[in-house]
Each structure stands twice: as C-alpha cells, then as structure tokens.
CSV table of C-alpha atoms in Angstrom, one decimal:
chain,number,residue,atom,x,y,z
A,1,MET,CA,46.2,-32.2,42.2
A,2,GLU,CA,47.5,-35.4,43.8
A,3,GLU,CA,45.2,-38.4,44.3
A,4,ASP,CA,46.5,-41.6,45.8
A,5,GLY,CA,50.1,-40.5,45.2
A,6,ASP,CA,49.5,-39.8,41.5
A,7,TRP,CA,49.3,-36.5,39.7
A,8,VAL,CA,46.0,-35.7,38.0
A,9,VAL,CA,46.0,-33.2,35.1
A,10,VAL,CA,43.4,-30.6,35.4
A,11,ARG,CA,42.4,-28.5,32.3
A,12,ARG,CA,42.4,-24.8,32.5
A,13,PRO,CA,39.0,-23.4,33.1
A,14,THR,CA,37.2,-21.9,30.1
A,15,GLU,CA,35.6,-18.6,30.1
A,16,LYS,CA,32.2,-20.0,30.7
A,17,ASP,CA,33.5,-21.7,33.9
A,18,LEU,CA,34.6,-18.5,35.5
A,19,TRP,CA,32.3,-16.8,38.1
A,20,GLU,CA,30.0,-14.3,36.6
A,21,PRO,CA,28.5,-11.8,39.1
A,22,SER,CA,24.8,-11.1,39.3
A,23,LEU,CA,23.5,-7.9,37.8
A,24,ILE,CA,20.3,-8.4,39.8
A,25,GLN,CA,20.1,-5.2,42.1
A,26,THR,CA,17.9,-5.5,45.2
A,27,GLU,CA,16.6,-2.5,47.0
A,28,PRO,CA,18.9,-1.2,49.8
A,29,SER,CA,17.6,-0.3,53.2
A,30,GLN,CA,18.0,3.4,52.3
A,31,PRO,CA,19.0,5.1,49.0
A,32,LEU,CA,22.7,4.6,48.4
A,33,GLU,CA,23.4,8.3,48.7
A,34,VAL,CA,26.1,10.4,50.5
A,35,ARG,CA,24.2,13.5,51.6
A,36,PHE,CA,25.4,16.9,52.6
A,37,ASN,CA,23.2,19.8,53.8
A,38,GLY,CA,25.6,22.6,52.7
A,39,PRO,CA,28.5,23.4,50.3
A,40,ALA,CA,31.9,22.0,51.1
A,41,LYS,CA,34.0,24.1,53.4
A,42,HIS,CA,37.1,21.9,53.1
A,43,TRP,CA,38.5,19.8,50.3
A,44,THR,CA,37.7,16.8,52.3
A,45,ASP,CA,34.0,17.7,52.3
A,46,ALA,CA,33.9,17.9,48.5
A,47,VAL,CA,32.5,14.9,46.4
A,48,PRO,CA,34.8,12.7,44.4
A,49,ILE,CA,33.8,11.6,40.9
A,50,GLY,CA,36.1,9.7,38.5
A,51,ASN,CA,36.4,7.3,35.6
A,52,GLY,CA,39.7,5.7,36.4
A,53,ARG,CA,41.8,8.2,34.6
A,54,LEU,CA,40.1,11.6,35.2
A,55,GLY,CA,38.8,12.7,38.5
A,56,ALA,CA,37.2,15.8,40.0
A,57,MET,CA,36.3,17.0,43.4
A,58,VAL,CA,32.9,18.7,43.4
A,59,TRP,CA,32.6,21.5,46.1
A,60,GLY,CA,28.9,22.3,45.6
A,61,GLY,CA,29.2,26.1,46.2
A,62,VAL,CA,26.3,28.3,45.4
A,63,GLN,CA,27.6,31.6,44.1
A,64,PHE,CA,31.1,30.1,43.4
A,65,GLU,CA,31.5,26.5,42.4
A,66,THR,CA,34.9,24.6,42.0
A,67,LEU,CA,35.7,21.3,40.5
A,68,ASN,CA,39.3,20.3,41.3
A,69,LEU,CA,40.7,18.2,38.3
A,70,ASN,CA,43.1,15.3,38.3
A,71,GLU,CA,44.6,13.1,35.7
A,72,ASP,CA,46.2,9.9,36.7
A,73,THR,CA,49.4,10.1,34.8
A,74,LEU,CA,50.2,13.7,35.9
A,75,TRP,CA,53.2,13.1,38.1
A,76,THR,CA,56.6,14.8,38.8
A,77,GLY,CA,59.8,13.1,37.9
A,78,ASN,CA,61.7,11.0,35.4
A,79,PRO,CA,62.4,7.4,35.2
A,80,GLY,CA,65.1,6.4,37.8
A,81,ASN,CA,66.2,4.0,40.3
A,82,TYR,CA,64.2,4.8,43.4
A,83,THR,CA,65.2,1.7,45.5
A,84,ASN,CA,66.6,2.4,49.0
A,85,PRO,CA,69.7,0.2,49.6
A,86,GLU,CA,69.3,0.8,53.3
A,87,ALA,CA,65.7,-0.5,53.5
A,88,PRO,CA,66.5,-4.2,54.4
A,89,LYS,CA,68.6,-3.2,57.4
A,90,ALA,CA,66.1,-0.6,58.5
A,91,LEU,CA,63.2,-3.0,58.2
A,92,ALA,CA,64.9,-5.6,60.3
A,93,GLU,CA,65.6,-3.1,63.0
A,94,VAL,CA,61.9,-1.8,62.9
A,95,ARG,CA,60.7,-5.5,63.3
A,96,LYS,CA,62.9,-6.0,66.2
A,97,LEU,CA,61.8,-2.9,68.0
A,98,VAL,CA,58.2,-3.9,67.5
A,99,ASP,CA,58.9,-7.4,68.8
A,100,ASP,CA,60.5,-5.7,71.9
A,101,GLY,CA,57.5,-3.5,72.4
A,102,GLN,CA,59.4,-0.3,71.6
A,103,TYR,CA,56.7,1.2,69.4
A,104,ALA,CA,57.6,4.8,69.5
A,105,LYS,CA,61.2,4.1,68.5
A,106,ALA,CA,60.0,1.7,65.9
A,107,THR,CA,58.0,4.5,64.4
A,108,THR,CA,61.1,6.8,64.3
A,109,GLU,CA,63.2,4.1,62.7
A,110,ALA,CA,60.5,3.4,60.1
A,111,VAL,CA,61.1,6.9,58.6
A,112,LYS,CA,64.4,5.5,57.3
A,113,LEU,CA,62.5,3.1,55.0
A,114,SER,CA,61.3,6.1,52.8
A,115,GLY,CA,64.9,7.0,52.1
A,116,ILE,CA,64.8,9.0,48.8
A,117,ILE,CA,62.3,11.8,48.3
A,118,SER,CA,59.8,10.3,46.0
A,119,GLU,CA,58.0,12.0,43.2
A,120,VAL,CA,54.4,13.1,43.6
A,121,TYR,CA,51.0,13.2,42.1
A,122,GLN,CA,49.8,16.5,40.8
A,123,LEU,CA,46.6,18.6,40.7
A,124,LEU,CA,45.8,19.4,37.0
A,125,GLY,CA,43.7,22.4,37.7
A,126,ASP,CA,40.2,23.7,38.4
A,127,ILE,CA,37.0,24.4,36.7
A,128,LYS,CA,35.6,27.5,38.2
A,129,LEU,CA,32.0,28.7,37.9
A,130,GLU,CA,30.8,32.1,39.2
A,131,PHE,CA,27.0,32.9,39.3
A,132,ASP,CA,25.4,36.3,39.7
A,133,ASP,CA,24.9,38.0,43.1
A,134,SER,CA,21.3,36.9,43.4
A,135,HIS,CA,22.6,33.4,44.3
A,136,THR,CA,24.0,34.8,47.6
A,137,SER,CA,20.4,34.9,48.7
A,138,TYR,CA,19.6,31.2,48.1
A,139,SER,CA,17.3,29.4,50.4
A,140,GLU,CA,19.4,27.2,52.7
A,141,ALA,CA,16.3,25.0,53.4
A,142,THR,CA,16.3,24.0,49.8
A,143,TYR,CA,19.9,23.2,49.4
A,144,SER,CA,21.0,19.6,48.8
A,145,ARG,CA,24.2,18.0,47.6
A,146,VAL,CA,24.1,14.3,47.0
A,147,LEU,CA,26.5,11.6,45.7
A,148,ASP,CA,24.3,9.0,44.2
A,149,LEU,CA,26.4,5.7,44.4
A,150,ASP,CA,23.9,3.8,42.2
A,151,THR,CA,24.4,6.1,39.3
A,152,ALA,CA,27.9,7.6,40.1
A,153,THR,CA,26.4,11.1,39.8
A,154,THR,CA,26.8,14.2,42.0
A,155,LYS,CA,23.7,16.4,42.2
A,156,VAL,CA,23.5,19.9,43.7
A,157,LYS,CA,20.2,21.7,44.1
A,158,TYR,CA,19.0,25.0,45.6
A,159,SER,CA,16.4,27.7,45.1
A,160,VAL,CA,16.8,31.4,44.5
A,161,GLY,CA,13.3,32.9,44.9
A,162,GLU,CA,11.0,30.8,42.9
A,163,VAL,CA,13.8,29.4,40.7
A,164,GLU,CA,15.3,26.0,41.4
A,165,PHE,CA,18.9,25.5,40.1
A,166,THR,CA,20.3,22.0,39.5
A,167,ARG,CA,23.8,20.9,38.7
A,168,GLU,CA,24.7,17.3,37.8
A,169,HIS,CA,28.2,16.0,37.5
A,170,PHE,CA,29.6,12.6,36.3
A,171,ALA,CA,32.8,11.2,34.9
A,172,SER,CA,32.2,9.0,31.9
A,173,LYS,CA,34.5,6.0,31.4
A,174,PRO,CA,33.4,5.0,27.8
A,175,ASP,CA,33.7,8.6,26.6
A,176,GLN,CA,36.6,9.8,28.8
A,177,VAL,CA,35.0,13.0,29.8
A,178,ILE,CA,33.9,14.9,32.8
A,179,VAL,CA,30.3,16.1,32.3
A,180,THR,CA,28.4,18.9,34.1
A,181,LYS,CA,24.8,20.0,33.3
A,182,ILE,CA,23.5,23.2,34.9
A,183,SER,CA,19.9,24.2,34.6
A,184,GLY,CA,17.3,26.5,36.0
A,185,SER,CA,13.5,25.8,36.5
A,186,LYS,CA,12.6,29.0,34.8
A,187,SER,CA,13.3,29.7,31.2
A,188,GLY,CA,16.2,32.2,30.7
A,189,SER,CA,17.1,32.1,34.4
A,190,LEU,CA,20.7,30.7,34.1
A,191,SER,CA,23.7,33.1,33.9
A,192,PHE,CA,27.2,32.4,35.0
A,193,THR,CA,30.9,32.6,34.1
A,194,VAL,CA,33.2,29.6,33.6
A,195,SER,CA,37.0,29.5,33.5
A,196,LEU,CA,39.9,27.1,33.9
A,197,ASP,CA,42.9,27.6,36.2
A,198,SER,CA,45.8,25.6,37.6
A,199,LYS,CA,48.6,25.8,40.3
A,200,LEU,CA,51.0,24.3,37.8
A,201,HIS,CA,52.8,26.3,35.1
A,202,HIS,CA,50.1,26.8,32.5
A,203,HIS,CA,48.3,28.9,30.0
A,204,SER,CA,44.6,29.0,29.4
A,205,GLN,CA,42.5,30.9,26.8
A,206,VAL,CA,39.3,30.8,25.0
A,207,LYS,CA,39.8,29.0,21.7
A,208,SER,CA,39.1,31.3,18.7
A,209,GLY,CA,35.9,30.6,16.9
A,210,ALA,CA,34.6,28.0,19.5
A,211,ASN,CA,32.8,27.9,22.7
A,212,GLN,CA,35.8,26.3,24.3
A,213,ILE,CA,38.5,27.1,26.8
A,214,ILE,CA,41.8,25.3,26.5
A,215,ILE,CA,44.4,24.8,29.2
A,216,GLU,CA,47.9,23.6,28.6
A,217,GLY,CA,51.0,23.3,30.9
A,218,SER,CA,53.5,21.0,32.5
A,219,CYS,CA,54.3,19.6,35.9
A,220,PRO,CA,57.9,19.7,37.3
A,221,GLY,CA,60.5,17.3,36.1
A,222,LYS,CA,61.5,16.9,39.8
A,223,ARG,CA,59.7,17.2,43.0
A,224,ASN,CA,60.4,20.8,44.1
A,225,SER,CA,62.6,21.5,47.0
A,226,PRO,CA,64.1,24.7,48.5
A,227,LYS,CA,67.5,23.8,47.0
A,228,LEU,CA,66.3,23.2,43.5
A,229,ASN,CA,66.9,25.9,41.0
A,230,GLU,CA,64.4,26.2,38.1
A,231,ASN,CA,67.3,25.7,35.7
A,232,ASP,CA,68.1,22.4,37.2
A,233,ASN,CA,64.6,21.1,36.8
A,234,PRO,CA,64.2,18.8,33.7
A,235,GLU,CA,61.2,18.8,31.4
A,236,GLY,CA,58.2,17.3,33.1
A,237,ILE,CA,55.0,15.7,31.8
A,238,GLN,CA,52.9,18.0,29.7
A,239,PHE,CA,49.2,18.3,29.9
A,240,TYR,CA,46.4,19.6,27.7
A,241,GLY,CA,42.7,20.1,28.5
A,242,ILE,CA,39.6,21.4,26.7
A,243,LEU,CA,36.4,22.7,28.3
A,244,ASP,CA,33.6,22.6,25.7
A,245,LEU,CA,30.4,24.5,26.5
A,246,LYS,CA,26.9,24.1,25.0
A,247,ILE,CA,23.7,26.0,25.9
A,248,SER,CA,20.0,25.6,25.2
A,249,ASP,CA,19.0,26.2,21.6
A,250,GLY,CA,17.7,29.7,20.8
A,251,VAL,CA,17.7,30.7,24.5
A,252,GLY,CA,20.7,32.6,26.0
A,253,ALA,CA,24.0,33.9,24.7
A,254,ILE,CA,27.7,33.3,25.2
A,255,HIS,CA,30.3,36.0,25.5
A,256,VAL,CA,34.1,36.0,25.8
A,257,LEU,CA,35.7,37.8,28.9
A,258,ASP,CA,39.4,38.7,28.8
A,259,ASP,CA,40.1,35.9,26.3
A,260,LYS,CA,40.1,33.5,29.3
A,261,LYS,CA,36.4,33.2,30.4
A,262,LEU,CA,33.1,32.4,28.9
A,263,LYS,CA,30.0,34.2,30.2
A,264,ILE,CA,26.6,32.6,29.8
A,265,GLU,CA,23.5,34.9,30.0
A,266,GLY,CA,19.9,34.1,30.0
A,267,SER,CA,20.0,30.3,29.1
A,268,ASP,CA,17.7,27.5,30.1
A,269,TRP,CA,20.6,25.1,30.6
A,270,ALA,CA,24.3,24.6,29.9
A,271,VAL,CA,26.4,21.4,29.4
A,272,LEU,CA,30.2,21.5,30.2
A,273,LEU,CA,32.4,18.8,28.8
A,274,PHE,CA,36.0,18.5,30.0
A,275,VAL,CA,38.6,16.3,28.4
A,276,ALA,CA,42.3,16.1,29.0
A,277,SER,CA,45.4,14.1,28.1
A,278,THR,CA,49.1,14.1,29.0
A,279,SER,CA,52.4,13.3,27.4
A,280,PHE,CA,53.0,10.3,29.7
A,281,ASP,CA,54.4,7.6,27.5
A,282,GLY,CA,55.1,4.8,30.0
A,283,PRO,CA,57.1,4.5,33.3
A,284,PHE,CA,60.5,4.0,31.4
A,285,THR,CA,60.2,7.0,29.0
A,286,LYS,CA,61.5,10.4,29.9
A,287,PRO,CA,58.9,13.2,29.4
A,288,SER,CA,61.4,14.9,27.1
A,289,ASP,CA,61.5,11.7,24.9
A,290,SER,CA,57.7,11.2,24.7
A,291,LYS,CA,56.1,10.8,21.3
A,292,ARG,CA,52.6,11.4,22.6
A,293,ASN,CA,50.8,14.6,21.7
A,294,PRO,CA,48.3,15.5,24.5
A,295,THR,CA,46.8,18.3,22.3
A,296,SER,CA,45.8,16.0,19.5
A,297,GLU,CA,44.6,13.3,21.9
A,298,ALA,CA,42.4,15.6,23.8
A,299,GLN,CA,41.0,17.1,20.6
A,300,SER,CA,40.3,13.6,19.2
A,301,THR,CA,38.4,12.5,22.4
A,302,LEU,CA,36.2,15.6,22.2
A,303,ASN,CA,35.6,15.2,18.5
A,304,SER,CA,34.4,11.6,19.1
A,305,ILE,CA,31.6,12.7,21.3
A,306,GLY,CA,30.6,15.8,19.5
A,307,ASN,CA,27.4,14.4,18.2
A,308,LEU,CA,26.3,12.9,21.5
A,309,SER,CA,23.6,14.6,23.6
A,310,TYR,CA,23.8,14.9,27.4
A,311,ASP,CA,21.2,12.1,27.6
A,312,ASP,CA,23.4,9.9,25.4
A,313,LEU,CA,26.5,10.6,27.4
A,314,TYR,CA,24.6,9.9,30.6
A,315,ALA,CA,23.1,6.6,29.3
A,316,ARG,CA,26.5,5.3,28.2
A,317,HIS,CA,28.1,6.3,31.5
A,318,LEU,CA,25.3,4.5,33.5
A,319,ASP,CA,25.5,1.3,31.6
A,320,ASP,CA,29.3,1.1,31.9
A,321,TYR,CA,29.3,1.9,35.7
A,322,GLN,CA,26.3,-0.1,36.7
A,323,ASN,CA,27.6,-3.2,34.9
A,324,LEU,CA,30.3,-3.1,37.7
A,325,PHE,CA,28.4,-1.6,40.7
A,326,HIS,CA,25.4,-3.9,40.4
A,327,ARG,CA,27.6,-7.0,40.8
A,328,VAL,CA,27.0,-6.8,44.6
A,329,SER,CA,23.9,-6.1,46.6
A,330,LEU,CA,24.2,-5.9,50.4
A,331,GLN,CA,21.3,-5.4,52.8
A,332,LEU,CA,21.4,-5.3,56.6
A,333,SER,CA,18.6,-5.0,59.1
A,334,LYS,CA,18.1,-4.9,62.9
A,335,SER,CA,14.7,-6.6,62.6
A,336,SER,CA,14.4,-10.3,62.6
A,337,LYS,CA,13.4,-11.7,59.2
A,338,LYS,CA,13.6,-14.9,57.3
A,339,GLY,CA,17.2,-15.8,57.0
A,340,VAL,CA,18.4,-12.9,59.1
A,341,GLY,CA,19.1,-13.0,62.9
A,342,GLU,CA,18.0,-10.3,65.4
A,343,ASN,CA,21.4,-9.0,65.5
A,344,GLY,CA,21.6,-8.5,61.6
A,345,TYR,CA,24.0,-11.3,60.9
A,346,LEU,CA,25.1,-11.6,57.3
A,347,VAL,CA,23.5,-14.3,55.1
A,348,MET,CA,24.1,-15.1,51.4
A,349,LYS,CA,21.4,-16.3,49.2
A,350,ARG,CA,22.6,-18.4,46.3
A,351,LEU,CA,20.9,-17.3,43.1
A,352,SER,CA,22.4,-20.0,40.9
A,353,SER,CA,25.5,-22.0,40.5
A,354,SER,CA,27.2,-19.0,38.9
A,355,LYS,CA,25.5,-16.0,40.5
A,356,SER,CA,25.2,-14.8,44.1
A,357,ALA,CA,24.1,-11.7,46.0
A,358,LEU,CA,23.9,-10.5,49.6
A,359,TYR,CA,20.6,-9.8,51.2
A,360,LEU,CA,19.8,-8.6,54.7
A,361,GLY,CA,16.5,-6.8,55.4
A,362,SER,CA,15.7,-3.2,55.4
A,363,SER,CA,15.0,-0.2,57.6
A,364,GLU,CA,13.2,3.1,57.6
A,365,ASP,CA,14.3,5.6,55.0
A,366,GLU,CA,15.6,8.6,56.9
A,367,MET,CA,16.5,11.5,54.5
A,368,VAL,CA,19.2,13.1,56.7
A,369,SER,CA,22.7,14.1,56.0
A,370,SER,CA,25.5,11.4,56.1
A,371,ALA,CA,27.3,13.4,58.8
A,372,GLU,CA,24.2,13.2,61.0
A,373,ARG,CA,23.9,9.5,60.4
A,374,VAL,CA,27.5,9.0,61.4
A,375,LYS,CA,27.0,10.9,64.7
A,376,SER,CA,23.8,9.1,65.5
A,377,PHE,CA,25.5,5.7,64.8
A,378,GLN,CA,26.9,5.9,68.3
A,379,VAL,CA,23.5,5.3,69.8
A,380,ASP,CA,21.4,3.5,67.2
A,381,GLU,CA,24.1,1.5,65.2
A,382,ASP,CA,22.0,1.9,62.0
A,383,PRO,CA,23.0,-1.1,59.7
A,384,SER,CA,22.0,0.8,56.6
A,385,LEU,CA,25.0,3.2,57.3
A,386,VAL,CA,27.2,0.1,57.1
A,387,GLU,CA,25.6,-0.8,53.8
A,388,LEU,CA,26.4,2.8,52.6
A,389,LEU,CA,30.0,2.6,53.7
A,390,PHE,CA,30.6,-0.7,52.1
A,391,GLN,CA,29.1,0.5,48.8
A,392,TYR,CA,30.9,3.8,49.0
A,393,GLY,CA,34.3,1.9,49.1
A,394,ARG,CA,33.3,0.0,46.0
A,395,TYR,CA,32.2,3.2,44.3
A,396,LEU,CA,35.6,4.8,45.0
A,397,LEU,CA,37.6,1.8,43.7
A,398,ILE,CA,35.5,1.7,40.5
A,399,SER,CA,36.0,5.5,40.1
A,400,CYS,CA,39.7,5.6,40.6
A,401,SER,CA,41.1,2.6,38.8
A,402,ARG,CA,40.0,0.8,35.7
A,403,PRO,CA,41.7,-1.7,33.3
A,404,GLY,CA,44.3,0.3,31.3
A,405,THR,CA,44.6,3.1,33.9
A,406,GLN,CA,47.3,3.7,36.5
A,407,VAL,CA,46.8,1.9,39.8
A,408,ALA,CA,45.1,3.8,42.5
A,409,ASN,CA,47.4,6.0,44.6
A,410,LEU,CA,47.1,6.9,48.3
A,411,GLN,CA,44.0,8.9,47.6
A,412,GLY,CA,42.6,7.2,44.6
A,413,ILE,CA,42.9,9.7,41.8
A,414,TRP,CA,42.1,12.8,43.9
A,415,ASN,CA,44.6,15.2,45.2
A,416,LYS,CA,44.5,18.9,45.9
A,417,GLU,CA,48.2,19.6,46.2
A,418,ILE,CA,51.2,20.1,44.1
A,419,GLN,CA,53.4,19.7,47.1
A,420,PRO,CA,51.5,17.0,49.1
A,421,PRO,CA,52.9,16.3,52.6
A,422,TRP,CA,53.5,12.7,52.0
A,423,GLU,CA,56.3,11.0,50.1
C-alpha cells in the first residue's frame, strides 16, 4: 500500500479477520426441491448426488432402479506430456478469424487446439435393484421423485395398493459412503434383488459369509480407439467397491442368487452402503507403479462405519453438508416489500461486520414438477425458480468437489460413458 509516496507495511490477516459466512438459514419462497413426476427416461433426467469423490445418478424407477456410480480418480491413461505444440499458432489464427467476423471458420480452426486425443473419465458401474412384479401396478398419482437441496437427499415415493414404498439416497462426505434406505409402510412388505455391474472389465460376487457384494476391475491404460490392440493397452487404474446390506431385525431374510446377487424377502426396511476406492496414486505415478491397495482402503472405510446406524450416517452427512450450503440464503419476490422493489431487485441485508445473507421476499408454494415450472417461466417469470436454479448450482459444486478431491470435470463427477464423445 502506498501513502504519500511511502510504502506502508500491512500485516497478514489473522484467521479471525477472515470473512465467516452466516449459517442463519431463512425460509425460501418455495422448498428448495427439484421435483419430478415420474422415473427418469434418460440419464439427463436422473438425479445427481455426490460427496466430492463418489457420485451417483439416481433414476427413480419403480420395478427397476439404477444408480450409476462414479469415482473421481477413475480415468484412463498414464502420466505423459499432453501439451499441443501447435496450440499457440492455432489460437492466434482463431482469434484473427473471430476479429474478422469469420465465426464458422474460427470454429473449424479451433478443433486444432485439442490436438492429442485426451484421456477420459470413466463410469465405475451400477447398483441395480429389481422389485417384484406387483410394483408394475403402482399408482402413478402417488409417485414423487425429489432432490432436496437443503439436505442433499434424493427421495422416491410411490404406492402399490395400500403400501407406500420410500427410497432415500445420499452421499456422505464425512463417512465416504453412498447410502440408500428402502422401506415399506406395511411390515414385511419389502422384497427386492440387488446386484452390482459395470461396463468396464470387472468381476463381481457375493462375499462369502457376509451380506455384501464386491466388485473389482480396471479401466483402460489408454483411451480405446479402433486401432488399439488389447495387448498394446498398458495397465490402467484399478478399482474396488463393496455394497453392504442390512435389513430390519427379526423381519425378513436375505438369500444369495448365482453368487452375484442378494435377494431380500419380507423385510420392513433395508439399508445399502456403497464404498469404493481406486489405485490412483497421484498424477505423476503410473497405475502399474501404484502402491495403493483399493481393496484394503474400501474395506477400512466400511469397517469405520460398521457401528453407525442409518440415522447416525444421515445426521453426520447433514451437519457436514449444511455447514456449507447454509452459508448463503437467497429470496426473490415479485411483490413489493420493505427493501425490495416491485421488479424483485436484489438487496443485501448486513447481519454483522462478518456475516451477510441475501433476502428477497416470498411467493406462493406451488407443488409442481420442476419441468412444469421451467415451461411456465415464459409467462410468469416466477422468481422462486431463479432461487432454485441458483441454489442448485451451489448444490452441484458442493457435491462434485471438496478439499482433497479432484477438481470438477466437465460434468462434475457424473458420467455415464466409458467412451464419452468429448476429448
């Protein structure tokens, strides 16, 4: 800092001087929920959950449910020099074409900037649930699939006859596990089969003497191409996952099918815990030189939460997530209120010298699907939908990257392909 020509030494700020966000959560105009009125028909309709390292896409099917699984270090490739020596020249040419207004040609020339075929992020696998045939006659009027941004939890509900079935899914950061709880409103009404599968080279089986399914495999050492022989493909990153199953005490039974599936019959509820690890040992270590043991790491993670109940896991997840999510509160409104203009201009209310939050009115609570709200926005410009979009972006970033994990890629940590179209 310069004052009257002299330099003034300014001390480094201490921790207490740094901004600390408010954890005071105000009521939004509508519940911060992304709502669907039916199961996903496409991957883009599924609901993302994640803890920064592990991710899943929840489809919300009725008779068949799928959770696509991702782990942020599961990539093809080995350490190497991926710089493109032609990039500076190509970039200069693209800039010139843009300046000259030749946008189509600039787009074509920009392709040269990618140069080398890059390595790609992989889909670890799927958790697959299959319920009995009675679920095909579920009541569509009772179906709901909701992503609650405030709790980072996905909930699926529907009724078959007089029985309401509920599934809850979340990805816990403190315990490094994806958790699913399935329950029926009538005792002994829950029956289904669960298995693990993957598009990658893998092996899965029920672990002897335990209600667990394990999956282990590897991703390619190079991104596959038509000219690549399997013998030319170096060793890739290895992965190991465990799906642990618990059911209601004294009600229901678990059977093993074909050494690959677990069948649950007549239970009140079931809790699925999925943990996974890979042999990734840093960006400069070849997978073949890795000293990490994904098998022991995954088992250690599962052992560490063995004594925690579903309620314990959920409480720890909620405390961790809301400590971040509740730092910001945004409210918008069409109505004119104190501190808010008729057009819903954004205002900031200062809580203290170190805490702040955003406030902007409220609107009627309309329990409709998010897709319907997006369509109706063309005519009513509902400000609460803007709130939802703003908070959804924050939810995705919290869910796909945390301190100590890999940075978010093009789609956060969610990907359905082993040969994605991008480079």
